[in-house]
Amino acid sequence: MPTNLRLVPVCIDCRKQIRDARPVPVAVHSEGRILTVGPDCLVTGRWIPLAQRPQLGSGEPLNYPPEPLMPERLIRRLAHLGPRPDLRPLIERVVSAWALTTLKWLLTAEEMTDAHRELRVAVAELRAQTRGRLHAVPDGGDPSCGDSA
């Protein structure tokens, strides 16, 4: 029996092996295994990385709210920025407000309006906190910029 086995992480979203990219941890399984996704599925599946995950729930993987509640551009920006523990409180506000908006059967119309307002405010604050950072520009730069490569 070989003694030098190398485990290859599998994406919990697409179920494919993550070979060419760095896996992103999104949760810890109850048996202690780290659950990961690939960088593409991180954005398309709207997964919240473990390093950014607020202390909500029992450790299951969490997702960002769907479009149009939270724009994909913001999720791409968060994925590009990588682990930012300073964003955890804002992400927790977004997830908590989104959870309230799913309780249509429990909330009054006024409470539902307040929950949607809180979600919009939380997303706007998260967007504001992630602005002003360096962003990757694909394919050698923006053609509209005279200084691009």
PDB file of C-alpha atoms in Angstrom:
ATOM      1  CA  MET A   1       0.000   0.000   0.000  1.00  0.00           C
ATOM      2  CA  PRO A   2       1.463   3.410  -0.953  1.00  0.00           C
ATOM      3  CA  THR A   3       2.427   5.574   1.997  1.00  0.00           C
ATOM      4  CA  ASN A   4       2.789   8.875   0.148  1.00  0.00           C
ATOM      5  CA  LEU A   5      -0.853   9.575  -0.734  1.00  0.00           C
ATOM      6  CA  ARG A   6      -1.740  13.147  -1.610  1.00  0.00           C
ATOM      7  CA  LEU A   7      -5.301  14.269  -1.071  1.00  0.00           C
ATOM      8  CA  VAL A   8      -6.778  16.405  -3.839  1.00  0.00           C
ATOM      9  CA  PRO A   9      -9.540  18.744  -2.628  1.00  0.00           C
ATOM     10  CA  VAL A  10     -12.956  18.475  -4.237  1.00  0.00           C
ATOM     11  CA  CYS A  11     -15.229  21.470  -4.801  1.00  0.00           C
ATOM     12  CA  ILE A  12     -18.494  21.110  -2.856  1.00  0.00           C
ATOM     13  CA  ASP A  13     -20.267  23.125  -5.561  1.00  0.00           C
ATOM     14  CA  CYS A  14     -19.321  21.403  -8.839  1.00  0.00           C
ATOM     15  CA  ARG A  15     -17.902  18.186  -7.271  1.00  0.00           C
ATOM     16  CA  LYS A  16     -14.749  18.394  -9.421  1.00  0.00           C
ATOM     17  CA  GLN A  17     -11.201  18.043  -8.126  1.00  0.00           C
ATOM     18  CA  ILE A  18      -9.418  21.356  -7.574  1.00  0.00           C
ATOM     19  CA  ARG A  19      -6.014  20.781  -9.177  1.00  0.00           C
ATOM     20  CA  ASP A  20      -4.857  23.966 -10.909  1.00  0.00           C
ATOM     21  CA  ALA A  21      -6.048  26.555  -8.411  1.00  0.00           C
ATOM     22  CA  ARG A  22      -5.917  27.184  -4.718  1.00  0.00           C
ATOM     23  CA  PRO A  23      -8.978  25.748  -2.934  1.00  0.00           C
ATOM     24  CA  VAL A  24     -10.961  28.199  -0.811  1.00  0.00           C
ATOM     25  CA  PRO A  25     -12.246  26.832   2.525  1.00  0.00           C
ATOM     26  CA  VAL A  26     -15.915  27.681   3.113  1.00  0.00           C
ATOM     27  CA  ALA A  27     -16.892  25.515   6.105  1.00  0.00           C
ATOM     28  CA  VAL A  28     -15.781  22.858   8.556  1.00  0.00           C
ATOM     29  CA  HIS A  29     -17.652  19.544   8.402  1.00  0.00           C
ATOM     30  CA  SER A  30     -18.936  18.096  11.673  1.00  0.00           C
ATOM     31  CA  GLU A  31     -16.313  15.323  11.311  1.00  0.00           C
ATOM     32  CA  GLY A  32     -13.531  17.918  11.142  1.00  0.00           C
ATOM     33  CA  ARG A  33     -12.966  17.985   7.361  1.00  0.00           C
ATOM     34  CA  ILE A  34     -12.527  21.338   5.664  1.00  0.00           C
ATOM     35  CA  LEU A  35     -15.094  21.915   2.884  1.00  0.00           C
ATOM     36  CA  THR A  36     -13.662  23.819  -0.089  1.00  0.00           C
ATOM     37  CA  VAL A  37     -14.682  25.357  -3.395  1.00  0.00           C
ATOM     38  CA  GLY A  38     -12.668  26.347  -6.444  1.00  0.00           C
ATOM     39  CA  PRO A  39     -12.146  30.034  -7.264  1.00  0.00           C
ATOM     40  CA  ASP A  40     -14.770  30.026 -10.050  1.00  0.00           C
ATOM     41  CA  CYS A  41     -17.414  28.330  -7.901  1.00  0.00           C
ATOM     42  CA  LEU A  42     -16.613  30.759  -5.084  1.00  0.00           C
ATOM     43  CA  VAL A  43     -18.166  33.522  -7.192  1.00  0.00           C
ATOM     44  CA  THR A  44     -20.821  31.622  -9.150  1.00  0.00           C
ATOM     45  CA  GLY A  45     -22.018  29.768  -6.044  1.00  0.00           C
ATOM     46  CA  ARG A  46     -21.876  32.987  -4.020  1.00  0.00           C
ATOM     47  CA  TRP A  47     -20.023  31.184  -1.191  1.00  0.00           C
ATOM     48  CA  ILE A  48     -18.709  33.087   1.823  1.00  0.00           C
ATOM     49  CA  PRO A  49     -15.072  32.022   2.524  1.00  0.00           C
ATOM     50  CA  LEU A  50     -14.387  30.552   5.949  1.00  0.00           C
ATOM     51  CA  ALA A  51     -11.973  33.418   6.736  1.00  0.00           C
ATOM     52  CA  GLN A  52     -14.797  35.930   6.175  1.00  0.00           C
ATOM     53  CA  ARG A  53     -17.616  33.808   7.590  1.00  0.00           C
ATOM     54  CA  PRO A  54     -19.561  35.424  10.421  1.00  0.00           C
ATOM     55  CA  GLN A  55     -20.241  33.409  13.562  1.00  0.00           C
ATOM     56  CA  LEU A  56     -23.748  32.406  12.494  1.00  0.00           C
ATOM     57  CA  GLY A  57     -25.364  28.992  12.402  1.00  0.00           C
ATOM     58  CA  SER A  58     -23.730  25.702  13.245  1.00  0.00           C
ATOM     59  CA  GLY A  59     -20.789  25.817  10.824  1.00  0.00           C
ATOM     60  CA  GLU A  60     -22.613  24.972   7.607  1.00  0.00           C
ATOM     61  CA  PRO A  61     -21.475  26.766   4.438  1.00  0.00           C
ATOM     62  CA  LEU A  62     -23.064  30.197   3.960  1.00  0.00           C
ATOM     63  CA  ASN A  63     -23.859  32.005   0.721  1.00  0.00           C
ATOM     64  CA  TYR A  64     -24.215  35.672  -0.121  1.00  0.00           C
ATOM     65  CA  PRO A  65     -27.720  36.863  -1.059  1.00  0.00           C
ATOM     66  CA  PRO A  66     -28.815  36.354  -4.695  1.00  0.00           C
ATOM     67  CA  GLU A  67     -28.934  38.981  -7.437  1.00  0.00           C
ATOM     68  CA  PRO A  68     -30.206  41.719  -7.409  1.00  0.00           C
ATOM     69  CA  LEU A  69     -29.964  41.938  -3.607  1.00  0.00           C
ATOM     70  CA  MET A  70     -26.166  41.661  -3.749  1.00  0.00           C
ATOM     71  CA  PRO A  71     -24.460  42.338  -7.096  1.00  0.00           C
ATOM     72  CA  GLU A  72     -22.084  39.739  -8.517  1.00  0.00           C
ATOM     73  CA  ARG A  73     -19.517  42.514  -9.058  1.00  0.00           C
ATOM     74  CA  LEU A  74     -19.316  42.966  -5.284  1.00  0.00           C
ATOM     75  CA  ILE A  75     -18.879  39.218  -4.760  1.00  0.00           C
ATOM     76  CA  ARG A  76     -16.088  39.172  -7.363  1.00  0.00           C
ATOM     77  CA  ARG A  77     -14.418  42.103  -5.600  1.00  0.00           C
ATOM     78  CA  LEU A  78     -14.644  40.309  -2.234  1.00  0.00           C
ATOM     79  CA  ALA A  79     -13.183  37.142  -3.770  1.00  0.00           C
ATOM     80  CA  HIS A  80     -10.344  39.146  -5.321  1.00  0.00           C
ATOM     81  CA  LEU A  81      -9.527  40.937  -2.061  1.00  0.00           C
ATOM     82  CA  GLY A  82      -9.148  37.630  -0.206  1.00  0.00           C
ATOM     83  CA  PRO A  83      -9.442  37.207   3.554  1.00  0.00           C
ATOM     84  CA  ARG A  84     -10.469  40.430   5.264  1.00  0.00           C
ATOM     85  CA  PRO A  85     -11.536  39.754   8.871  1.00  0.00           C
ATOM     86  CA  ASP A  86     -12.413  43.447   9.202  1.00  0.00           C
ATOM     87  CA  LEU A  87     -15.351  42.810   6.826  1.00  0.00           C
ATOM     88  CA  ARG A  88     -16.894  40.074   8.999  1.00  0.00           C
ATOM     89  CA  PRO A  89     -19.274  42.406  10.890  1.00  0.00           C
ATOM     90  CA  LEU A  90     -20.565  43.865   7.613  1.00  0.00           C
ATOM     91  CA  ILE A  91     -20.969  40.433   6.044  1.00  0.00           C
ATOM     92  CA  GLU A  92     -22.836  39.319   9.164  1.00  0.00           C
ATOM     93  CA  ARG A  93     -25.210  42.285   8.776  1.00  0.00           C
ATOM     94  CA  VAL A  94     -25.829  41.370   5.134  1.00  0.00           C
ATOM     95  CA  VAL A  95     -26.502  37.688   5.901  1.00  0.00           C
ATOM     96  CA  SER A  96     -28.692  38.487   8.918  1.00  0.00           C
ATOM     97  CA  ALA A  97     -30.763  41.050   7.011  1.00  0.00           C
ATOM     98  CA  TRP A  98     -31.129  38.665   4.069  1.00  0.00           C
ATOM     99  CA  ALA A  99     -32.294  35.901   6.421  1.00  0.00           C
ATOM    100  CA  LEU A 100     -35.016  38.220   7.727  1.00  0.00           C
ATOM    101  CA  THR A 101     -36.247  38.947   4.195  1.00  0.00           C
ATOM    102  CA  THR A 102     -36.924  35.226   3.699  1.00  0.00           C
ATOM    103  CA  LEU A 103     -39.399  35.146   6.608  1.00  0.00           C
ATOM    104  CA  LYS A 104     -42.349  36.504   4.624  1.00  0.00           C
ATOM    105  CA  TRP A 105     -44.800  34.320   6.520  1.00  0.00           C
ATOM    106  CA  LEU A 106     -43.632  35.637   9.890  1.00  0.00           C
ATOM    107  CA  LEU A 107     -43.045  39.372   9.404  1.00  0.00           C
ATOM    108  CA  THR A 108     -45.576  42.135   8.941  1.00  0.00           C
ATOM    109  CA  ALA A 109     -45.394  44.287   5.812  1.00  0.00           C
ATOM    110  CA  GLU A 110     -43.704  47.068   7.788  1.00  0.00           C
ATOM    111  CA  GLU A 111     -41.117  44.681   9.279  1.00  0.00           C
ATOM    112  CA  MET A 112     -40.443  43.229   5.816  1.00  0.00           C
ATOM    113  CA  THR A 113     -39.896  46.734   4.439  1.00  0.00           C
ATOM    114  CA  ASP A 114     -37.469  47.437   7.293  1.00  0.00           C
ATOM    115  CA  ALA A 115     -35.607  44.161   6.637  1.00  0.00           C
ATOM    116  CA  HIS A 116     -35.196  44.994   2.935  1.00  0.00           C
ATOM    117  CA  ARG A 117     -34.039  48.513   3.820  1.00  0.00           C
ATOM    118  CA  GLU A 118     -31.479  47.088   6.277  1.00  0.00           C
ATOM    119  CA  LEU A 119     -30.227  44.680   3.598  1.00  0.00           C
ATOM    120  CA  ARG A 120     -29.761  47.519   1.075  1.00  0.00           C
ATOM    121  CA  VAL A 121     -27.912  49.624   3.676  1.00  0.00           C
ATOM    122  CA  ALA A 122     -25.678  46.693   4.719  1.00  0.00           C
ATOM    123  CA  VAL A 123     -24.781  45.894   1.083  1.00  0.00           C
ATOM    124  CA  ALA A 124     -24.043  49.584   0.404  1.00  0.00           C
ATOM    125  CA  GLU A 125     -21.738  49.760   3.440  1.00  0.00           C
ATOM    126  CA  LEU A 126     -19.956  46.563   2.394  1.00  0.00           C
ATOM    127  CA  ARG A 127     -19.513  47.970  -1.113  1.00  0.00           C
ATOM    128  CA  ALA A 128     -18.133  51.239   0.326  1.00  0.00           C
ATOM    129  CA  GLN A 129     -15.638  49.344   2.531  1.00  0.00           C
ATOM    130  CA  THR A 130     -14.270  47.427  -0.461  1.00  0.00           C
ATOM    131  CA  ARG A 131     -13.870  50.426  -2.769  1.00  0.00           C
ATOM    132  CA  GLY A 132     -10.555  52.110  -3.308  1.00  0.00           C
ATOM    133  CA  ARG A 133      -8.536  48.897  -3.349  1.00  0.00           C
ATOM    134  CA  LEU A 134      -6.377  47.756  -6.239  1.00  0.00           C
ATOM    135  CA  HIS A 135      -8.295  45.633  -8.729  1.00  0.00           C
ATOM    136  CA  ALA A 136      -6.896  43.183 -11.245  1.00  0.00           C
ATOM    137  CA  VAL A 137      -7.274  44.324 -14.852  1.00  0.00           C
ATOM    138  CA  PRO A 138      -7.420  41.361 -17.260  1.00  0.00           C
ATOM    139  CA  ASP A 139      -5.516  41.082 -20.538  1.00  0.00           C
ATOM    140  CA  GLY A 140      -2.898  43.786 -20.087  1.00  0.00           C
ATOM    141  CA  GLY A 141      -5.092  46.674 -19.095  1.00  0.00           C
ATOM    142  CA  ASP A 142      -8.078  48.697 -20.089  1.00  0.00           C
ATOM    143  CA  PRO A 143      -7.894  49.828 -23.765  1.00  0.00           C
ATOM    144  CA  SER A 144      -9.498  53.145 -22.847  1.00  0.00           C
ATOM    145  CA  CYS A 145      -6.538  53.979 -20.622  1.00  0.00           C
ATOM    146  CA  GLY A 146      -3.551  55.480 -22.397  1.00  0.00           C
ATOM    147  CA  ASP A 147      -1.103  53.975 -19.914  1.00  0.00           C
ATOM    148  CA  SER A 148      -2.180  50.354 -20.330  1.00  0.00           C
ATOM    149  CA  ALA A 149       0.273  47.773 -21.540  1.00  0.00           C
TER     150      ALA A 149
END
